[in-house]
């Protein structure tokens, strides 16, 4: 028996590259081989390129190996590269769940989105456009036991990886790169119902959030709902990330309307802060966002507005997340080299720990409950949270405030601080150590540094 089926095999090759690969998957399933290998050379065209204009549909107990190949979404096409089911109307029951799916790269396989096709949230389901999710490179839902490994994504047209109700999986050794020439160019998006997933060894540059955990059960999740499955995101490990976002967050956690995000471990996250010259085109036909991105480039160049964002006063139908709905977040070894802040908290958070935090250069805040210089203002409800082991080196930054538990806009909602502890921090050349509208319940100790208007040395509890 063959060890694998390739789209170059006799009887497999079709009139298009997508159909050839789809044929290879079908034959691999029919013969029991259940392994497809896409080689570098396309025998049909004699080129080292595979043009994808139709999604490759996955199945249980299937492995697809990209062997040092180059896949490119066809210009003007409206479909994914890989998708769980043939149609969005399928895969909504646990009986249909896919299991044991592997998409593995060998060598340096690249998946390229090509040119932006005009499909985004504003044009989704208008005119001849399909739903915007068809611009995901990988659109996966209702899946258990999966591996996505050693793939290199370029020029994504929207979110690159979009996962709903997926669990017991691993995404590792993947890179992303785009120039912000299309809206919402996220890297990895875990949505409603995702759990028990390891994300590790991620590199590159996203236009929007590099990694986003977003549980919005009333905000479009109905399209990929799975009956009888939960609506939370939990037990996720994110580690060893080296990368940046042109203007959004490196990692973002958001939940609304009763969904929960909990048991999240984040470790060894580095913002590379590549500089404004990398930003590229800025959506010339998208003025609302173009202004925001132009302002960010002017003020700071190409860097995320924060390394880690928790909560967002938006995206909800009934309410944004409450402290009891976002908890047990453990984030350590965070390195910021120029984003607006290290940690931004804009709604509820409880029972969480943040430690070993390093910030330098143009970082405005270590922790803030407002937003950056040119983004929205918010507030927060923070309870039983510890920040410790902090190093903040900042030179000639008029915005530099280590801990800003405040808001910067009269439209922002209120905030509450209850049992917030800050300890063991070196704070160099800050304009302010604290910016607090109301005292709240904050304890702090072991803070050292030099800052405007205050003497150097240790600050003790008042």
CSV table of C-alpha atoms in Angstrom, one decimal, residues 51 59 74 78 126 147 197 253 273 283 347 362 384 393:
chain,number,residue,atom,x,y,z
A,51,UNK,CA,-3.1,27.8,-7.0
A,59,UNK,CA,-12.0,14.6,7.5
A,74,UNK,CA,-6.0,32.6,-6.5
A,78,UNK,CA,-13.4,33.6,-2.3
A,126,UNK,CA,-23.4,42.0,0.3
A,147,UNK,CA,-2.2,19.5,15.0
A,197,UNK,CA,-5.1,23.8,23.2
A,253,UNK,CA,-8.3,37.9,25.5
A,273,UNK,CA,8.8,46.2,17.4
A,283,UNK,CA,-6.2,50.3,3.5
A,347,UNK,CA,-13.2,45.1,31.7
A,362,UNK,CA,8.8,53.6,24.0
A,384,UNK,CA,-7.5,39.6,43.5
A,393,UNK,CA,13.5,51.2,31.6
